Coordinates of C-alpha atoms in Angstrom, one line a residue:
Chain A
X1 CA 19.9 65.5 -21.0
X2 CA 16.8 63.7 -19.6
X3 CA 18.6 60.3 -19.5
X4 CA 20.5 61.7 -16.5
X5 CA 17.4 62.3 -14.5
X6 CA 15.0 59.7 -13.0
X7 CA 12.0 58.4 -14.9
X8 CA 9.1 56.5 -13.3
X9 CA 7.1 54.0 -15.4
X10 CA 3.9 52.3 -14.2
X11 CA 3.5 48.9 -15.8
X12 CA 1.4 45.8 -16.0
X13 CA 2.5 42.7 -17.8
X14 CA 3.6 42.1 -21.3
X15 CA 2.9 45.5 -23.1
X16 CA 4.3 47.5 -20.2
X17 CA 7.3 45.3 -19.8
X18 CA 8.2 45.9 -23.5
X19 CA 8.3 49.7 -23.1
X20 CA 10.1 49.3 -19.8
X21 CA 12.8 47.4 -21.6
X22 CA 13.1 50.2 -24.2
X23 CA 13.4 52.8 -21.4
X24 CA 15.9 50.6 -19.5
X25 CA 18.1 50.5 -22.7
X26 CA 18.0 54.2 -23.5
X27 CA 18.2 55.8 -20.0
X28 CA 21.4 56.1 -17.9
X29 CA 21.6 52.9 -15.9
X30 CA 19.7 53.2 -12.6
X31 CA 17.6 56.2 -13.6
X32 CA 14.5 54.2 -14.5
X33 CA 12.1 52.9 -11.8
X34 CA 9.4 50.5 -13.0
X35 CA 6.5 50.1 -10.6
X36 CA 4.7 46.9 -11.3
X37 CA 1.0 46.1 -10.7
X38 CA 0.6 43.5 -7.9
X39 CA -3.2 43.3 -8.1
X40 CA -2.7 40.2 -10.2
X41 CA -0.6 38.5 -7.5
X42 CA -2.0 35.3 -6.2
X43 CA -1.3 32.1 -4.2
X44 CA -0.9 28.9 -6.2
X45 CA 0.4 25.5 -5.1
X46 CA 1.5 27.3 -1.9
X47 CA 3.5 29.8 -3.8
X48 CA 3.3 33.6 -4.0
X49 CA 3.1 34.5 -7.7
X50 CA 3.6 38.1 -8.9
X51 CA 3.0 37.8 -12.7
X52 CA 3.6 41.5 -13.5
X53 CA 6.7 41.8 -11.5
X54 CA 8.1 38.7 -13.2
X55 CA 7.1 40.0 -16.6
X56 CA 9.1 43.2 -16.0
X57 CA 12.1 41.3 -14.4
X58 CA 12.3 38.7 -17.2
X59 CA 11.9 41.4 -19.9
X60 CA 14.6 43.6 -18.4
X61 CA 16.9 40.6 -17.8
X62 CA 16.4 39.5 -21.4
X63 CA 15.2 36.1 -20.3
X64 CA 11.5 36.4 -21.1
X65 CA 9.7 34.2 -23.6
X66 CA 8.8 36.5 -26.5
X67 CA 6.5 33.8 -28.1
X68 CA 4.1 33.4 -25.2
X69 CA 4.5 36.8 -23.5
X70 CA 4.9 35.1 -20.1
X71 CA 7.5 32.8 -18.5
X72 CA 11.1 32.1 -19.4
X73 CA 12.8 31.8 -22.8
X74 CA 14.7 28.6 -22.0
X75 CA 12.3 26.4 -20.1
X76 CA 11.4 22.8 -19.2
X77 CA 7.9 21.5 -18.1
X78 CA 8.7 18.4 -16.1
X79 CA 7.3 19.6 -12.8
X80 CA 3.9 20.5 -14.3
X81 CA 3.6 17.3 -16.3
X82 CA 4.2 15.3 -13.2
X83 CA 1.7 17.4 -11.2
X84 CA -0.8 16.5 -14.0
X85 CA 0.1 12.8 -13.6
X86 CA -0.7 13.2 -9.9
X87 CA -4.1 14.7 -10.8
X88 CA -3.5 18.3 -9.9
X89 CA -5.5 20.7 -12.1
X90 CA -2.6 22.8 -13.5
X91 CA -4.6 25.7 -14.9
X92 CA -1.7 28.1 -14.3
X93 CA 1.3 26.9 -16.2
X94 CA 4.6 27.0 -14.2
X95 CA 7.8 26.1 -16.0
X96 CA 10.6 24.5 -14.0
X97 CA 12.8 27.5 -14.3
X98 CA 10.0 30.0 -13.6
X99 CA 9.2 28.0 -10.5
X100 CA 12.5 28.8 -8.9
X101 CA 11.6 32.5 -8.9
X102 CA 8.2 31.8 -7.2
X103 CA 9.9 29.5 -4.6
X104 CA 12.6 32.2 -4.0
X105 CA 9.9 34.9 -3.5
X106 CA 7.7 32.7 -1.3
X107 CA 10.6 31.8 0.9
X108 CA 11.5 35.4 1.3
X109 CA 8.0 36.5 2.1
X110 CA 7.6 33.6 4.6
X111 CA 10.8 34.7 6.3
X112 CA 9.2 38.1 6.9
X113 CA 10.8 40.4 4.4
X114 CA 8.7 42.6 2.2
X115 CA 7.8 42.1 -1.5
X116 CA 10.0 45.2 -2.1
X117 CA 13.0 43.5 -0.6
X118 CA 12.5 40.2 -2.4
X119 CA 12.0 42.1 -5.7
X120 CA 15.1 44.1 -5.1
X121 CA 17.0 40.8 -4.5
X122 CA 15.7 39.3 -7.7
X123 CA 16.6 42.5 -9.6
X124 CA 20.1 42.2 -8.3
X125 CA 20.3 38.5 -9.1
X126 CA 19.2 39.1 -12.6
X127 CA 21.7 42.0 -12.9
X128 CA 19.1 44.5 -13.9
X129 CA 20.3 48.1 -13.5
X130 CA 16.8 49.7 -13.4
X131 CA 14.8 49.7 -10.2
X132 CA 11.9 47.3 -10.2
X133 CA 9.4 47.8 -7.3
X134 CA 6.0 46.5 -6.5
X135 CA 3.2 49.1 -6.4
X136 CA 2.7 48.2 -2.8
X137 CA 4.0 45.8 -0.1
X138 CA 0.4 45.4 1.1
X139 CA -1.8 42.6 -0.2
X140 CA -4.0 44.0 -2.9
X141 CA -6.1 41.7 -5.1
X142 CA -7.9 42.8 -8.3
X143 CA -11.4 41.3 -8.3
X144 CA -13.4 41.2 -11.5
X145 CA -17.1 41.6 -11.1
X146 CA -18.6 39.6 -14.0
X147 CA -21.8 38.2 -15.3
X148 CA -20.4 34.9 -14.0
X149 CA -19.9 36.3 -10.5
X150 CA -16.9 37.8 -8.7
X151 CA -13.6 36.3 -10.0
X152 CA -10.1 36.8 -8.9
X153 CA -7.9 38.2 -11.6
X154 CA -6.2 34.9 -12.5
X155 CA -9.5 33.1 -12.3
X156 CA -10.9 35.6 -14.9
X157 CA -7.7 36.0 -17.0
X158 CA -6.2 32.5 -17.1
X159 CA -8.7 30.0 -16.0
X160 CA -11.8 31.6 -17.7
X161 CA -9.7 33.1 -20.6
X162 CA -11.4 36.5 -20.1
X163 CA -14.7 35.0 -21.3
X164 CA -17.1 36.4 -18.6
X165 CA -18.3 39.9 -19.3
X166 CA -16.9 42.5 -16.9
X167 CA -19.4 44.6 -14.9
X168 CA -16.9 46.3 -12.6
X169 CA -13.3 46.0 -11.5
X170 CA -12.5 46.3 -7.8
X171 CA -9.2 46.2 -6.0
X172 CA -9.6 44.3 -2.7
X173 CA -7.5 45.8 0.1
X174 CA -6.9 49.0 -1.8
X175 CA -8.5 51.4 0.7
X176 CA -6.0 50.5 3.5
X177 CA -3.0 50.1 1.3
X178 CA 0.1 52.3 0.9
X179 CA 2.4 52.7 -2.1
X180 CA 5.7 50.8 -1.7
X181 CA 8.6 52.8 -0.3
X182 CA 10.4 52.8 -3.7
X183 CA 7.2 54.0 -5.4
X184 CA 6.8 56.9 -3.0
X185 CA 10.5 57.8 -3.2
X186 CA 10.3 57.9 -7.0
X187 CA 7.1 60.0 -7.0
X188 CA 8.5 62.5 -4.5
X189 CA 11.9 62.8 -6.1
X190 CA 12.2 66.5 -7.1
X191 CA 14.6 65.5 -9.9
X192 CA 11.9 63.2 -11.5
X193 CA 11.9 63.9 -15.3
X194 CA 8.6 62.2 -16.1
X195 CA 6.0 59.6 -15.3
X196 CA 5.1 57.1 -17.9
X197 CA 1.9 55.1 -18.0
X198 CA 3.0 52.1 -20.1
X199 CA 0.7 50.6 -22.8
X200 CA -0.7 48.1 -20.4
X201 CA -4.4 47.4 -19.8
X202 CA -5.7 50.7 -18.3
X203 CA -8.5 49.0 -16.3
X204 CA -6.8 45.8 -15.1
X205 CA -3.1 46.9 -14.9
X206 CA -2.8 50.7 -14.4
X207 CA -6.0 51.5 -12.5
X208 CA -5.0 49.2 -9.6
X209 CA -1.8 51.2 -9.2
X210 CA -3.6 54.5 -9.3
X211 CA -6.2 53.1 -6.8
X212 CA -3.7 53.1 -4.0
X213 CA -4.5 56.0 -1.7
X214 CA -2.2 59.0 -2.3
X215 CA -0.9 57.9 -5.7
X216 CA -3.0 60.1 -7.8
X217 CA -2.3 63.1 -5.5
X218 CA 1.4 62.4 -5.6
X219 CA 1.3 62.2 -9.4
X220 CA -0.7 65.5 -9.6
X221 CA 1.6 67.2 -7.1
X222 CA 4.7 66.2 -8.9
X223 CA 6.3 68.7 -11.3
X224 CA 7.1 65.9 -13.6
X225 CA 5.0 65.6 -16.8
X226 CA 2.8 62.5 -17.2
X227 CA 2.7 60.6 -20.5
X228 CA 0.7 57.6 -21.5
X229 CA 1.1 55.3 -24.5
X230 CA -2.2 54.0 -26.0
X231 CA -2.6 50.2 -25.8
X232 CA -5.4 50.6 -28.4
X233 CA -4.2 50.9 -32.0
X234 CA -6.6 51.3 -34.9
X235 CA -9.6 50.3 -32.8
X236 CA -8.0 47.0 -31.6
X237 CA -6.0 46.0 -28.5
X238 CA -2.5 45.0 -29.3
X239 CA -2.8 42.1 -26.8
X240 CA -5.2 40.9 -24.2
X241 CA -8.8 41.8 -23.3
X242 CA -8.6 45.6 -23.3
X243 CA -10.9 46.0 -26.3
X244 CA -13.3 43.4 -25.0
X245 CA -13.5 45.1 -21.7
X246 CA -14.1 48.5 -23.3
X247 CA -17.0 47.1 -25.2
X248 CA -18.5 45.7 -22.0
X249 CA -18.0 49.1 -20.3
X250 CA -19.8 50.8 -23.2
X251 CA -16.7 52.6 -24.3
X252 CA -15.8 53.0 -28.0
X253 CA -12.7 50.9 -28.7
X254 CA -10.4 53.8 -29.5
X255 CA -7.2 55.5 -28.3
X256 CA -9.5 58.5 -27.6
X257 CA -11.4 56.5 -24.9
X258 CA -8.0 55.7 -23.3
X259 CA -7.0 59.4 -23.3
X260 CA -10.4 60.3 -21.8
X261 CA -10.0 57.5 -19.2
X262 CA -6.7 59.0 -18.0
X263 CA -7.6 62.6 -18.9
X264 CA -7.0 64.6 -15.8
X265 CA -3.6 62.9 -15.2
X266 CA -2.1 63.3 -18.6
X267 CA 0.2 66.0 -20.0
X268 CA 1.0 63.9 -23.1
X269 CA -0.4 60.9 -25.0
X270 CA 1.3 58.8 -27.6
X271 CA -0.9 57.2 -30.3
X272 CA -0.1 55.1 -33.2
X273 CA 0.3 56.6 -36.7
X274 CA -2.7 54.6 -37.7
X275 CA -4.7 56.7 -35.3
X276 CA -3.5 60.1 -36.5
X277 CA -7.1 61.1 -37.2
X278 CA -7.8 61.1 -33.5
X279 CA -4.9 63.5 -32.6
X280 CA -6.9 66.7 -32.9
X281 CA -9.8 65.5 -30.7
X282 CA -7.3 64.3 -28.1
X283 CA -5.4 67.6 -28.2
X284 CA -8.7 69.3 -27.5
X285 CA -8.7 67.6 -24.1
X286 CA -5.6 69.7 -23.3
X287 CA -3.2 66.8 -23.9
X288 CA -0.1 67.0 -26.0
X289 CA -0.3 64.3 -28.6
X290 CA 2.6 62.5 -30.3
X291 CA 2.1 60.1 -33.2
X292 CA 4.5 57.3 -33.9
X293 CA 4.7 53.5 -34.5
X294 CA 3.7 52.0 -31.2
X295 CA 3.6 48.3 -32.0
X296 CA 6.7 46.8 -30.5
X297 CA 7.8 43.7 -32.2
X298 CA 11.6 44.0 -32.0
X299 CA 13.9 45.4 -29.4
X300 CA 14.5 48.3 -31.8
X301 CA 10.8 49.0 -31.7
X302 CA 10.9 49.1 -27.9
X303 CA 13.9 51.5 -27.8
X304 CA 12.3 53.7 -30.6
X305 CA 9.1 54.0 -28.7
X306 CA 11.0 54.7 -25.5
X307 CA 12.9 57.5 -27.2
X308 CA 9.7 59.1 -28.5
X309 CA 8.3 58.8 -25.0
X310 CA 11.3 60.5 -23.5
X311 CA 11.4 63.2 -26.2
X312 CA 7.7 64.0 -25.4
X313 CA 8.6 64.2 -21.6
X314 CA 11.4 66.6 -22.5
X315 CA 9.1 68.8 -24.6
X316 CA 6.5 68.8 -21.9
X317 CA 9.1 69.8 -19.2
X318 CA 10.1 72.8 -21.2
X319 CA 6.5 73.7 -21.8
X320 CA 5.8 73.3 -18.1
X321 CA 8.7 75.4 -17.0
X322 CA 8.0 78.2 -19.5
Chain B
X1 CA -0.1 -20.2 1.0
X2 CA 1.6 -17.3 2.8
X3 CA 1.0 -14.9 -0.2
X4 CA -2.7 -14.9 0.6
X5 CA -2.0 -13.5 4.1
X6 CA -0.8 -10.0 5.0
X7 CA 2.9 -9.3 5.5
X8 CA 4.2 -6.2 7.3
X9 CA 7.6 -4.7 6.3
X10 CA 9.4 -2.0 8.2
X11 CA 11.6 0.0 5.8
X12 CA 14.0 2.9 5.6
X13 CA 15.2 4.2 2.2
X14 CA 17.1 2.4 -0.6
X15 CA 18.0 -1.0 0.9
X16 CA 14.6 -1.4 2.5
X17 CA 12.8 -0.3 -0.7
X18 CA 14.6 -2.9 -2.7
X19 CA 13.3 -5.8 -0.6
X20 CA 9.9 -4.1 -0.4
X21 CA 9.8 -4.3 -4.2
X22 CA 10.6 -8.0 -4.1
X23 CA 7.9 -8.6 -1.6
X24 CA 5.4 -6.5 -3.6
X25 CA 6.1 -8.6 -6.7
X26 CA 5.8 -12.1 -5.0
X27 CA 2.8 -11.5 -2.6
X28 CA -0.8 -11.4 -3.6
X29 CA -1.6 -7.8 -4.5
X30 CA -2.7 -5.8 -1.5
X31 CA -1.3 -8.2 1.1
X32 CA 2.0 -6.2 1.7
X33 CA 2.1 -3.2 4.0
X34 CA 5.3 -1.2 4.0
X35 CA 5.8 1.1 6.9
X36 CA 8.3 3.8 6.1
X37 CA 10.5 5.6 8.5
X38 CA 9.6 9.3 8.7
X39 CA 12.4 10.3 11.2
X40 CA 14.2 11.6 8.1
X41 CA 11.4 13.9 7.1
X42 CA 12.2 17.6 6.9
X43 CA 11.2 21.0 5.6
X44 CA 13.1 22.4 2.7
X45 CA 12.2 25.3 0.5
X46 CA 8.9 25.4 2.3
X47 CA 8.2 21.8 1.3
X48 CA 7.6 18.8 3.4
X49 CA 10.0 16.1 2.2
X50 CA 9.6 12.4 3.2
X51 CA 12.7 10.7 1.7
X52 CA 12.0 7.2 2.9
X53 CA 8.3 7.2 1.9
X54 CA 9.3 8.4 -1.6
X55 CA 12.0 5.8 -1.9
X56 CA 9.4 3.1 -1.2
X57 CA 6.8 4.7 -3.5
X58 CA 9.2 5.3 -6.4
X59 CA 10.7 1.7 -6.0
X60 CA 7.3 0.0 -5.9
X61 CA 6.0 2.2 -8.9
X62 CA 9.2 1.3 -10.8
X63 CA 10.1 5.0 -11.3
X64 CA 13.1 5.2 -9.0
X65 CA 16.5 6.1 -10.2
X66 CA 18.6 2.9 -9.7
X67 CA 21.9 4.7 -10.3
X68 CA 21.6 7.3 -7.5
X69 CA 19.4 5.4 -5.1
X70 CA 17.1 8.4 -4.7
X71 CA 14.9 10.4 -6.9
X72 CA 13.2 9.6 -10.2
X73 CA 14.5 7.7 -13.2
X74 CA 13.5 10.2 -15.8
X75 CA 14.3 13.6 -14.5
X76 CA 15.3 17.2 -15.3
X77 CA 17.1 19.7 -13.1
X78 CA 16.0 23.1 -14.4
X79 CA 14.4 24.2 -11.2
X80 CA 17.5 23.5 -9.1
X81 CA 19.9 25.1 -11.6
X82 CA 17.9 28.3 -11.6
X83 CA 17.7 28.3 -7.8
X84 CA 21.5 28.1 -7.8
X85 CA 21.6 31.1 -10.2
X86 CA 19.5 32.9 -7.7
X87 CA 22.0 32.2 -5.0
X88 CA 20.1 29.6 -3.0
X89 CA 22.3 26.9 -1.5
X90 CA 20.8 23.8 -2.9
X91 CA 22.4 21.2 -0.7
X92 CA 19.4 18.9 -1.1
X93 CA 19.0 18.0 -4.7
X94 CA 15.4 18.2 -6.0
X95 CA 14.7 17.1 -9.5
X96 CA 11.8 18.8 -11.4
X97 CA 9.7 15.6 -11.4
X98 CA 10.5 14.7 -7.8
X99 CA 9.5 18.2 -6.8
X100 CA 5.9 17.6 -8.0
X101 CA 5.6 14.9 -5.3
X102 CA 6.9 17.2 -2.6
X103 CA 4.5 20.0 -3.6
X104 CA 1.6 17.5 -3.8
X105 CA 2.4 16.3 -0.2
X106 CA 2.9 19.8 1.1
X107 CA -0.4 21.0 -0.3
X108 CA -2.2 18.0 1.2
X109 CA -0.6 18.5 4.7
X110 CA -1.3 22.3 4.6
X111 CA -4.9 21.5 3.7
X112 CA -5.1 19.6 7.0
X113 CA -5.0 16.0 5.9
X114 CA -2.7 13.5 7.5
X115 CA 0.6 12.1 6.1
X116 CA -1.2 8.8 5.9
X117 CA -3.9 10.2 3.6
X118 CA -1.4 12.0 1.4
X119 CA 0.7 8.8 1.1
X120 CA -2.4 6.8 0.3
X121 CA -3.3 9.3 -2.4
X122 CA 0.2 9.0 -3.9
X123 CA 0.2 5.2 -3.7
X124 CA -3.1 5.2 -5.7
X125 CA -1.8 7.8 -8.2
X126 CA 1.3 5.6 -8.7
X127 CA -0.9 2.5 -9.1
X128 CA 0.9 0.6 -6.4
X129 CA -1.1 -2.3 -5.1
X130 CA 0.8 -2.7 -1.8
X131 CA -0.1 -0.5 1.2
X132 CA 2.5 2.2 1.9
X133 CA 2.1 4.0 5.3
X134 CA 4.2 6.4 7.3
X135 CA 5.4 5.0 10.6
X136 CA 3.4 7.9 12.3
X137 CA 1.3 10.9 11.4
X138 CA 3.0 12.8 14.2
X139 CA 6.1 14.9 13.6
X140 CA 9.1 12.8 14.5
X141 CA 12.7 14.0 13.7
X142 CA 15.8 11.9 14.0
X143 CA 18.5 13.9 15.6
X144 CA 22.1 12.8 15.4
X145 CA 24.3 13.7 18.4
X146 CA 27.8 13.9 16.9
X147 CA 31.2 15.2 17.7
X148 CA 30.2 18.2 15.6
X149 CA 27.1 18.9 17.7
X150 CA 23.5 17.9 17.3
X151 CA 22.5 17.6 13.7
X152 CA 19.1 16.9 12.0
X153 CA 19.2 13.7 10.0
X154 CA 19.5 15.5 6.6
X155 CA 22.1 17.8 8.0
X156 CA 24.1 14.8 9.0
X157 CA 23.4 12.6 6.0
X158 CA 23.3 14.9 3.0
X159 CA 24.9 18.1 4.0
X160 CA 27.7 16.7 6.1
X161 CA 27.9 13.4 4.1
X162 CA 27.9 11.4 7.4
X163 CA 31.3 12.7 8.3
X164 CA 30.8 13.7 12.0
X165 CA 31.2 10.8 14.4
X166 CA 27.9 9.7 15.9
X167 CA 27.7 9.7 19.7
X168 CA 24.0 8.9 20.0
X169 CA 20.8 8.9 17.9
X170 CA 17.7 10.5 19.3
X171 CA 14.2 10.7 17.8
X172 CA 12.7 14.1 18.7
X173 CA 8.9 13.9 19.4
X174 CA 9.1 10.1 19.8
X175 CA 7.8 9.9 23.4
X176 CA 4.4 11.5 22.6
X177 CA 4.0 9.9 19.1
X178 CA 1.6 7.2 18.0
X179 CA 2.0 4.7 15.2
X180 CA 0.0 5.6 12.1
X181 CA -3.5 4.0 11.8
X182 CA -2.3 1.7 9.0
X183 CA 0.7 0.6 11.0
X184 CA -1.5 -0.3 14.0
X185 CA -4.0 -2.1 11.9
X186 CA -1.3 -4.2 10.2
X187 CA 0.4 -5.0 13.6
X188 CA -3.0 -6.0 15.1
X189 CA -4.2 -8.0 12.2
X190 CA -4.7 -11.6 13.5
X191 CA -4.1 -12.9 10.0
X192 CA -0.6 -11.3 9.9
X193 CA 1.8 -13.8 8.4
X194 CA 5.0 -12.1 9.3
X195 CA 6.9 -8.9 10.2
X196 CA 10.0 -8.1 8.1
X197 CA 12.7 -5.8 9.3
X198 CA 14.2 -4.7 5.9
X199 CA 17.9 -4.5 5.3
X200 CA 17.9 -0.7 6.1
X201 CA 20.2 1.0 8.6
X202 CA 19.2 -0.4 12.0
X203 CA 20.1 2.7 13.9
X204 CA 18.9 5.5 11.6
X205 CA 16.0 3.8 9.8
X206 CA 14.5 0.9 11.8
X207 CA 15.1 2.1 15.4
X208 CA 13.1 5.3 14.8
X209 CA 10.1 3.1 13.8
X210 CA 10.7 0.9 16.9
X211 CA 11.0 3.9 19.1
X212 CA 7.3 4.8 18.7
X213 CA 5.6 3.9 22.0
X214 CA 3.6 0.7 21.7
X215 CA 5.4 -0.6 18.5
X216 CA 7.7 -3.0 20.2
X217 CA 4.9 -4.3 22.5
X218 CA 2.6 -4.8 19.5
X219 CA 5.4 -6.7 17.6
X220 CA 6.0 -8.9 20.6
X221 CA 2.3 -9.5 21.2
X222 CA 1.7 -10.5 17.6
X223 CA 1.7 -14.2 16.8
X224 CA 3.4 -13.3 13.5
X225 CA 7.1 -14.3 13.3
X226 CA 9.7 -11.5 12.9
X227 CA 12.5 -11.8 10.5
X228 CA 15.3 -9.3 9.8
X229 CA 17.7 -9.2 6.8
X230 CA 21.2 -8.2 7.6
X231 CA 22.4 -4.9 6.0
X232 CA 25.9 -5.9 6.8
X233 CA 27.6 -8.4 4.5
X234 CA 31.1 -9.7 4.9
X235 CA 31.9 -7.0 7.5
X236 CA 30.8 -4.2 5.2
X237 CA 27.6 -2.2 4.8
X238 CA 26.0 -2.6 1.4
X239 CA 25.3 1.1 1.2
X240 CA 25.4 4.1 3.5
X241 CA 26.9 4.8 6.9
X242 CA 25.8 1.7 8.8
X243 CA 29.4 0.3 9.1
X244 CA 30.9 3.7 10.1
X245 CA 28.2 4.2 12.7
X246 CA 28.8 0.7 14.2
X247 CA 32.5 1.5 14.5
X248 CA 31.6 4.8 16.3
X249 CA 29.3 2.8 18.6
X250 CA 32.1 0.4 19.4
X251 CA 30.3 -2.5 17.7
X252 CA 32.1 -5.0 15.5
X253 CA 31.0 -4.5 11.9
X254 CA 29.3 -7.8 11.5
X255 CA 25.9 -9.4 10.8
X256 CA 26.2 -10.8 14.3
X257 CA 26.1 -7.3 15.8
X258 CA 22.9 -6.6 13.9
X259 CA 21.4 -9.8 15.2
X260 CA 22.4 -8.9 18.7
X261 CA 20.9 -5.3 18.2
X262 CA 17.5 -6.7 17.3
X263 CA 17.9 -9.9 19.4
X264 CA 14.8 -10.0 21.6
X265 CA 12.5 -9.1 18.6
X266 CA 13.7 -11.7 16.2
X267 CA 12.5 -15.1 15.3
X268 CA 14.6 -15.3 12.2
X269 CA 17.6 -13.6 10.6
X270 CA 18.8 -13.8 7.0
X271 CA 22.5 -13.4 6.4
X272 CA 24.6 -13.5 3.3
X273 CA 26.3 -16.7 2.2
X274 CA 29.6 -14.8 2.7
X275 CA 28.7 -14.7 6.4
X276 CA 27.9 -18.4 6.8
X277 CA 30.5 -18.7 9.5
X278 CA 28.4 -16.5 11.8
X279 CA 25.3 -18.7 11.5
X280 CA 26.1 -20.9 14.4
X281 CA 26.7 -18.1 16.8
X282 CA 23.6 -16.2 15.8
X283 CA 21.5 -19.4 16.1
X284 CA 22.9 -19.6 19.7
X285 CA 20.9 -16.4 20.4
X286 CA 17.7 -18.4 19.8
X287 CA 17.3 -17.0 16.3
X288 CA 16.6 -19.2 13.2
X289 CA 19.2 -18.3 10.6
X290 CA 18.8 -18.5 6.9
X291 CA 21.8 -18.1 4.6
X292 CA 21.4 -16.8 1.0
X293 CA 22.6 -14.1 -1.5
X294 CA 21.4 -10.8 0.0
X295 CA 23.0 -8.3 -2.3
X296 CA 20.2 -7.1 -4.5
X297 CA 21.4 -5.8 -7.9
X298 CA 18.6 -6.9 -10.2
X299 CA 14.9 -7.1 -9.8
X300 CA 15.3 -10.9 -9.8
X301 CA 17.7 -10.5 -6.8
X302 CA 14.9 -8.6 -5.0
X303 CA 12.2 -11.2 -5.6
X304 CA 14.7 -14.0 -4.8
X305 CA 15.5 -12.5 -1.4
X306 CA 11.8 -11.7 -0.8
X307 CA 11.0 -15.4 -1.6
X308 CA 13.7 -16.6 0.9
X309 CA 12.2 -14.1 3.5
X310 CA 8.7 -15.4 3.0
X311 CA 9.9 -19.0 3.1
X312 CA 11.6 -18.3 6.5
X313 CA 8.4 -16.7 7.8
X314 CA 6.4 -19.8 6.7
X315 CA 8.9 -22.1 8.4
X316 CA 8.8 -20.0 11.6
X317 CA 4.9 -20.0 11.6
X318 CA 4.9 -23.8 11.5
X319 CA 7.5 -23.9 14.3
X320 CA 5.5 -21.4 16.3
X321 CA 2.3 -23.3 15.9
X322 CA 3.8 -26.7 16.9

């Protein structure tokens, strides 16, 4: 029973958090570790903001806003509206409830504790049974090299609405960074049943996690199978700028491109039924392909996709141990 | 016409801000300078909070909460309630709208500008025509020496609800502090028509302003008459711990004690009609006494007391110039 053994999921924001919720619901409590991208972290109004960690925490706690894909479900906006009255350019929207989490995190970090510790505190406060850990306790910042110059991730993503064309994506501070203790522990756990690359943006959300020195080696050295879920369905991104970025990078907008991007890491790949025609070509890369409905609208969709993911991990374990 | 000449008012929180509003309404726009006590300033949740400056700003902007005496009139409490969910002891209540002002101030100070500049920015944003200036741009902190040990002002005032008995009041950082540029300019203005000690707590709100080196000399050297309004009416404090502190200091709870406390500074003193019996004894201190209704419930009460104050200043100017 795979649910009794640990599973590691690498996640960005919304899409990843949806699958993380599914995994959280179907696995034995405490067996899931979600590693969140922190390349999107930034300072705003004197606060340390970790958008992907919060997306995961809010999703697993069931307090996320499903309509916007970010922030809290029950929210007020008094703080932001008053800041606007005071003439502060509020390009990053902070709800009053959301704000409490940023203040909590910032106070913790200023007091000298690590992002891991603050995240663990928040996890406990939100009564989440899965582990939620940052990819690193070091300061890593995703920089987007665009035709409009180098932009920080939030500058590109929120302020410029992904409009500039991407030339290259860099992760500042990556070379000297280390994975967080919880990330390392999960990767090195001999009981690890599988590693899941969530259907997040491969370039902006998953690559920054893989860019931390030692992570790719640890994944490769692990006996656990690695499965990714395609964020591209029927030639379109489910959400966000993934498709646009692939065009700018000269890649066909296709689940096949995603499979090729991750190729050497993957044992298995889950594509949408709409992309069934691609299965054979992906299989030829030496990757086990599973086809299912991957668009997660309801909580049932999330648990169903999580179940398919775990089933594929089980199948690949058996294959690996044969 | 005194309204055409500058008036300087020294103010603490609620009581002082009420009279400041009255003066703001009856003087020619721009002629009033309110110097706010900053001995109560403190850091909370990483924010620089200036309670007395905000009381004055909110009162003059007409956005104060008249029911509580602090904070904003139209307010939500989502941030604080979520902080409580996260286990943070929220002993100092910050509304979502109020919070925006603290963040604005903190960002300004962290960027290297002075408290004077941030306060001036806020004044302009709130479209207040009077000048509002901190007593100093230096860090001064009122410390209350009590039977429960030394407490910061907010610790004493908010957290401990003024329960410990006061032995002595100190202002940390006072010796090396300077009055703010706007305070000095107002004190040295040869056109100054009068100096008003607002009906704030003499020990906790006005004394910290007077404790800044040079302030008492500048007041004494000014040709402008000095008038105080008694915060004690009929042997009771209108608001706050003034009466309790006077008991702890062995002072009779009476407007006479307040007059004696300020004695050498005062040219005039305004007491409530209920205290008419004290007029003669106060006059014997060489202080001109005016008797009127001093309890300010409505805006009309505020402007009426402001008018009485200005009339006394005019009378004292004439006396002084004879």
